Amino acid sequence: MKHNFRKLSFWVKARILVKDIYQMTASFPKEEQWGITLQMRRAAVSVPANIAEGCGRDTDKQLIHFLSIANGSICELETFIYLAEDLKYITSHVRFEHTQRIEEIRKMIVGFQRALRKV
């Protein structure tokens, strides 16, 4: 494995975010179990999973591709967080905290992609 995902700080932060999303969505209405709750959890899980899968690939080009998928998933998750606020499932304070963390992870993913493209 050319890049060890376990050593990437944004992979660690993405894992923590997954845990927090699971905890947050546990309080959502039961009728959302197969709706926004499931979608948010899937998008959150997709981020560290795609980072890890990309690191397990043979080339930086493949890693960049999987980082792009992770970036798309984190954007999707951010959208669901805004929708959760719109639906009054979370407060604006909770939305702000999560979107700040998402932005930090997104910047780290994009920065790593840029560094890989320069190699």
CSV table of C-alpha atoms in Angstrom, one decimal:
chain,number,residue,atom,x,y,z
A,1,MET,CA,0.0,0.0,0.0
A,2,LYS,CA,1.6,3.2,-1.2
A,3,HIS,CA,-0.4,5.5,1.3
A,4,ASN,CA,-1.4,4.3,4.7
A,5,PHE,CA,-4.9,5.7,5.3
A,6,ARG,CA,-4.6,5.0,9.1
A,7,LYS,CA,-2.0,7.8,9.2
A,8,LEU,CA,-4.1,10.4,7.4
A,9,SER,CA,-5.6,12.8,9.9
A,10,PHE,CA,-8.6,13.5,7.7
A,11,TRP,CA,-9.4,9.8,7.6
A,12,VAL,CA,-9.4,9.8,11.4
A,13,LYS,CA,-11.6,13.0,11.5
A,14,ALA,CA,-14.0,11.4,9.0
A,15,ARG,CA,-14.3,8.3,11.3
A,16,ILE,CA,-15.1,10.5,14.3
A,17,LEU,CA,-17.7,12.4,12.1
A,18,VAL,CA,-19.4,9.0,11.3
A,19,LYS,CA,-19.7,8.2,15.0
A,20,ASP,CA,-21.2,11.7,15.6
A,21,ILE,CA,-23.6,11.4,12.7
A,22,TYR,CA,-24.9,8.1,14.0
A,23,GLN,CA,-25.4,9.5,17.5
A,24,MET,CA,-27.1,12.6,16.1
A,25,THR,CA,-29.5,10.7,13.8
A,26,ALA,CA,-30.5,8.3,16.6
A,27,SER,CA,-32.7,11.1,17.9
A,28,PHE,CA,-34.4,11.7,14.5
A,29,PRO,CA,-38.1,10.7,14.2
A,30,LYS,CA,-38.6,7.0,13.6
A,31,GLU,CA,-40.4,7.7,10.3
A,32,GLU,CA,-37.0,9.0,9.0
A,33,GLN,CA,-35.3,5.7,9.8
A,34,TRP,CA,-35.3,4.7,6.0
A,35,GLY,CA,-35.2,8.4,4.8
A,36,ILE,CA,-32.8,11.1,5.8
A,37,THR,CA,-31.3,9.1,8.7
A,38,LEU,CA,-30.2,6.3,6.4
A,39,GLN,CA,-29.0,8.7,3.7
A,40,MET,CA,-26.9,10.7,6.2
A,41,ARG,CA,-25.4,7.6,7.6
A,42,ARG,CA,-24.5,6.2,4.2
A,43,ALA,CA,-23.0,9.5,3.1
A,44,ALA,CA,-20.9,9.8,6.3
A,45,VAL,CA,-19.7,6.2,6.1
A,46,SER,CA,-18.7,6.7,2.5
A,47,VAL,CA,-16.1,9.3,3.3
A,48,PRO,CA,-13.6,7.3,5.3
A,49,ALA,CA,-14.4,4.2,3.3
A,50,ASN,CA,-13.5,5.8,0.0
A,51,ILE,CA,-10.4,7.4,1.5
A,52,ALA,CA,-9.3,3.9,2.7
A,53,GLU,CA,-10.2,2.2,-0.6
A,54,GLY,CA,-8.3,4.8,-2.6
A,55,CYS,CA,-5.2,4.3,-0.5
A,56,GLY,CA,-5.4,0.5,-1.1
A,57,ARG,CA,-5.2,1.1,-4.9
A,58,ASP,CA,-2.1,0.9,-6.9
A,59,THR,CA,-1.7,4.4,-8.3
A,60,ASP,CA,-2.1,8.0,-7.2
A,61,LYS,CA,-4.5,8.5,-10.1
A,62,GLN,CA,-6.8,5.9,-8.6
A,63,LEU,CA,-6.4,7.4,-5.1
A,64,ILE,CA,-7.3,10.8,-6.5
A,65,HIS,CA,-10.5,9.3,-8.0
A,66,PHE,CA,-11.6,7.8,-4.7
A,67,LEU,CA,-10.8,11.0,-2.9
A,68,SER,CA,-13.1,12.7,-5.3
A,69,ILE,CA,-15.8,10.2,-4.4
A,70,ALA,CA,-15.2,10.9,-0.7
A,71,ASN,CA,-15.4,14.6,-1.4
A,72,GLY,CA,-18.7,14.1,-3.2
A,73,SER,CA,-20.1,12.1,-0.2
A,74,ILE,CA,-19.1,14.8,2.3
A,75,CYS,CA,-20.8,17.4,0.2
A,76,GLU,CA,-23.9,15.2,0.1
A,77,LEU,CA,-23.7,14.8,3.9
A,78,GLU,CA,-23.5,18.6,4.3
A,79,THR,CA,-26.7,18.9,2.3
A,80,PHE,CA,-28.5,16.4,4.5
A,81,ILE,CA,-27.3,18.3,7.6
A,82,TYR,CA,-28.9,21.5,6.2
A,83,LEU,CA,-32.1,19.6,5.4
A,84,ALA,CA,-32.1,18.2,9.0
A,85,GLU,CA,-32.0,21.8,10.2
A,86,ASP,CA,-34.8,22.8,7.8
A,87,LEU,CA,-36.9,19.9,9.1
A,88,LYS,CA,-36.1,21.0,12.7
A,89,TYR,CA,-34.4,17.7,13.6
A,90,ILE,CA,-31.3,19.7,14.6
A,91,THR,CA,-30.6,23.2,15.8
A,92,SER,CA,-28.7,25.8,13.8
A,93,HIS,CA,-25.9,25.4,16.4
A,94,VAL,CA,-25.6,21.7,15.7
A,95,ARG,CA,-25.7,22.3,12.0
A,96,PHE,CA,-22.9,24.9,12.3
A,97,GLU,CA,-20.7,22.6,14.3
A,98,HIS,CA,-21.0,19.8,11.8
A,99,THR,CA,-20.6,22.0,8.7
A,100,GLN,CA,-17.5,23.5,10.2
A,101,ARG,CA,-16.0,20.0,10.7
A,102,ILE,CA,-17.1,18.9,7.3
A,103,GLU,CA,-15.4,22.0,5.7
A,104,GLU,CA,-12.2,21.1,7.6
A,105,ILE,CA,-12.2,17.6,6.3
A,106,ARG,CA,-13.1,18.7,2.8
A,107,LYS,CA,-10.2,21.1,2.7
A,108,MET,CA,-7.8,18.3,3.8
A,109,ILE,CA,-9.1,15.9,1.2
A,110,VAL,CA,-8.7,18.6,-1.6
A,111,GLY,CA,-5.3,19.5,-0.3
A,112,PHE,CA,-4.1,15.9,-0.4
A,113,GLN,CA,-5.5,15.6,-3.9
A,114,ARG,CA,-3.6,18.7,-5.1
A,115,ALA,CA,-0.4,17.3,-3.5
A,116,LEU,CA,-0.8,14.0,-5.3
A,117,ARG,CA,-1.4,15.7,-8.6
A,118,LYS,CA,2.0,17.6,-8.2
A,119,VAL,CA,3.9,14.4,-7.8
